[in-house]
């Protein structure tokens, strides 16, 4: 089976420009999604969901801060030398 002939460069450019015009003229995915959400969910619910997302991020921040403090405390106590002994290990 012979390969299909490629269109002339001018025809290809015209085709690509037509596709681009169709894409630019139609609403984007985000705009279509927003339109759908506006039809099925009241604005107040969206506000609650945004606030809930913010609260989740604040919760994650609290966990990260907690573990950073624990690491800092363990490094500080390890650096002070309390309860630590130096041991030499012979390697043959």
PDB file of C-alpha atoms in Angstrom:
ATOM      1  CA  UNK A   1       0.000   0.000   0.000  1.00  0.00           C
ATOM      2  CA  UNK A   2       1.442   3.349  -1.017  1.00  0.00           C
ATOM      3  CA  UNK A   3       1.714   6.126   1.574  1.00  0.00           C
ATOM      4  CA  UNK A   4      -0.814   8.945   1.292  1.00  0.00           C
ATOM      5  CA  UNK A   5       0.422  12.016  -0.510  1.00  0.00           C
ATOM      6  CA  UNK A   6       1.187  14.938   1.752  1.00  0.00           C
ATOM      7  CA  UNK A   7      -0.844  18.094   1.134  1.00  0.00           C
ATOM      8  CA  UNK A   8       0.875  21.086  -0.382  1.00  0.00           C
ATOM      9  CA  UNK A   9       2.419  23.449   2.197  1.00  0.00           C
ATOM     10  CA  UNK A  10      -0.109  26.192   1.400  1.00  0.00           C
ATOM     11  CA  UNK A  11      -3.014  23.767   1.883  1.00  0.00           C
ATOM     12  CA  UNK A  12      -1.533  22.532   5.164  1.00  0.00           C
ATOM     13  CA  UNK A  13      -1.094  26.086   6.459  1.00  0.00           C
ATOM     14  CA  UNK A  14      -4.682  26.941   5.504  1.00  0.00           C
ATOM     15  CA  UNK A  15      -5.929  23.809   7.294  1.00  0.00           C
ATOM     16  CA  UNK A  16      -3.943  24.627  10.446  1.00  0.00           C
ATOM     17  CA  UNK A  17      -5.148  28.235  10.445  1.00  0.00           C
ATOM     18  CA  UNK A  18      -8.765  27.047  10.142  1.00  0.00           C
ATOM     19  CA  UNK A  19      -8.276  24.645  13.067  1.00  0.00           C
ATOM     20  CA  UNK A  20      -6.695  27.401  15.139  1.00  0.00           C
ATOM     21  CA  UNK A  21      -9.595  29.743  14.399  1.00  0.00           C
ATOM     22  CA  UNK A  22     -12.093  27.072  15.514  1.00  0.00           C
ATOM     23  CA  UNK A  23     -10.137  26.456  18.724  1.00  0.00           C
ATOM     24  CA  UNK A  24      -9.816  30.139  19.557  1.00  0.00           C
ATOM     25  CA  UNK A  25     -13.499  30.764  18.832  1.00  0.00           C
ATOM     26  CA  UNK A  26     -14.803  28.010  21.107  1.00  0.00           C
ATOM     27  CA  UNK A  27     -14.846  28.416  24.883  1.00  0.00           C
ATOM     28  CA  UNK A  28     -11.915  26.807  26.634  1.00  0.00           C
ATOM     29  CA  UNK A  29     -12.149  23.763  28.836  1.00  0.00           C
ATOM     30  CA  UNK A  30     -12.030  25.859  31.990  1.00  0.00           C
ATOM     31  CA  UNK A  31     -14.850  28.133  30.780  1.00  0.00           C
ATOM     32  CA  UNK A  32     -17.002  25.139  29.846  1.00  0.00           C
ATOM     33  CA  UNK A  33     -16.336  23.518  33.223  1.00  0.00           C
ATOM     34  CA  UNK A  34     -17.181  26.736  35.049  1.00  0.00           C
ATOM     35  CA  UNK A  35     -20.425  27.038  33.063  1.00  0.00           C
ATOM     36  CA  UNK A  36     -21.397  23.485  33.977  1.00  0.00           C
ATOM     37  CA  UNK A  37     -20.618  24.011  37.668  1.00  0.00           C
ATOM     38  CA  UNK A  38     -22.651  27.234  37.693  1.00  0.00           C
ATOM     39  CA  UNK A  39     -25.652  25.272  36.424  1.00  0.00           C
ATOM     40  CA  UNK A  40     -25.432  22.384  38.912  1.00  0.00           C
ATOM     41  CA  UNK A  41     -24.040  24.029  42.056  1.00  0.00           C
ATOM     42  CA  UNK A  42     -24.970  27.275  43.808  1.00  0.00           C
ATOM     43  CA  UNK A  43     -22.240  29.897  44.278  1.00  0.00           C
ATOM     44  CA  UNK A  44     -22.463  29.500  48.061  1.00  0.00           C
ATOM     45  CA  UNK A  45     -21.416  25.843  47.772  1.00  0.00           C
ATOM     46  CA  UNK A  46     -18.361  26.870  45.750  1.00  0.00           C
ATOM     47  CA  UNK A  47     -17.383  29.291  48.508  1.00  0.00           C
ATOM     48  CA  UNK A  48     -17.683  26.514  51.091  1.00  0.00           C
ATOM     49  CA  UNK A  49     -15.556  24.162  48.982  1.00  0.00           C
ATOM     50  CA  UNK A  50     -12.840  26.808  48.528  1.00  0.00           C
ATOM     51  CA  UNK A  51     -12.825  27.444  52.286  1.00  0.00           C
ATOM     52  CA  UNK A  52     -12.657  23.707  52.976  1.00  0.00           C
ATOM     53  CA  UNK A  53      -9.690  23.392  50.612  1.00  0.00           C
ATOM     54  CA  UNK A  54      -7.959  26.231  52.447  1.00  0.00           C
ATOM     55  CA  UNK A  55      -8.579  24.507  55.788  1.00  0.00           C
ATOM     56  CA  UNK A  56      -7.082  21.285  54.443  1.00  0.00           C
ATOM     57  CA  UNK A  57      -3.950  23.148  53.366  1.00  0.00           C
ATOM     58  CA  UNK A  58      -3.709  24.777  56.800  1.00  0.00           C
ATOM     59  CA  UNK A  59      -4.000  21.319  58.363  1.00  0.00           C
ATOM     60  CA  UNK A  60      -1.162  19.996  56.214  1.00  0.00           C
ATOM     61  CA  UNK A  61       0.903  23.067  57.141  1.00  0.00           C
ATOM     62  CA  UNK A  62       0.346  22.278  60.842  1.00  0.00           C
ATOM     63  CA  UNK A  63       1.588  18.727  60.338  1.00  0.00           C
ATOM     64  CA  UNK A  64       4.668  19.910  58.429  1.00  0.00           C
ATOM     65  CA  UNK A  65       5.441  22.546  61.093  1.00  0.00           C
ATOM     66  CA  UNK A  66       5.077  19.906  63.828  1.00  0.00           C
ATOM     67  CA  UNK A  67       7.581  17.584  62.156  1.00  0.00           C
ATOM     68  CA  UNK A  68      10.005  20.419  61.429  1.00  0.00           C
ATOM     69  CA  UNK A  69       9.966  21.326  65.141  1.00  0.00           C
ATOM     70  CA  UNK A  70      10.550  17.684  66.094  1.00  0.00           C
ATOM     71  CA  UNK A  71      13.494  17.423  63.705  1.00  0.00           C
ATOM     72  CA  UNK A  72      14.965  20.683  64.997  1.00  0.00           C
ATOM     73  CA  UNK A  73      14.595  19.497  68.598  1.00  0.00           C
ATOM     74  CA  UNK A  74      16.177  16.107  67.864  1.00  0.00           C
ATOM     75  CA  UNK A  75      19.087  17.769  66.036  1.00  0.00           C
ATOM     76  CA  UNK A  76      19.573  20.192  68.921  1.00  0.00           C
ATOM     77  CA  UNK A  77      19.626  17.392  71.497  1.00  0.00           C
ATOM     78  CA  UNK A  78      21.945  15.275  69.324  1.00  0.00           C
ATOM     79  CA  UNK A  79      24.256  18.242  68.876  1.00  0.00           C
ATOM     80  CA  UNK A  80      24.513  18.879  72.597  1.00  0.00           C
ATOM     81  CA  UNK A  81      26.072  15.445  73.116  1.00  0.00           C
ATOM     82  CA  UNK A  82      23.747  14.310  75.896  1.00  0.00           C
ATOM     83  CA  UNK A  83      23.345  10.563  75.973  1.00  0.00           C
ATOM     84  CA  UNK A  84      25.691  10.066  73.036  1.00  0.00           C
ATOM     85  CA  UNK A  85      29.014   8.288  73.117  1.00  0.00           C
ATOM     86  CA  UNK A  86      31.609   8.115  70.431  1.00  0.00           C
ATOM     87  CA  UNK A  87      32.486   4.606  69.347  1.00  0.00           C
ATOM     88  CA  UNK A  88      35.407   3.596  67.144  1.00  0.00           C
ATOM     89  CA  UNK A  89      34.780   0.703  64.793  1.00  0.00           C
ATOM     90  CA  UNK A  90      37.782  -1.122  63.401  1.00  0.00           C
ATOM     91  CA  UNK A  91      37.536  -2.115  59.737  1.00  0.00           C
ATOM     92  CA  UNK A  92      39.681  -4.989  58.520  1.00  0.00           C
TER      93      UNK A  92
END
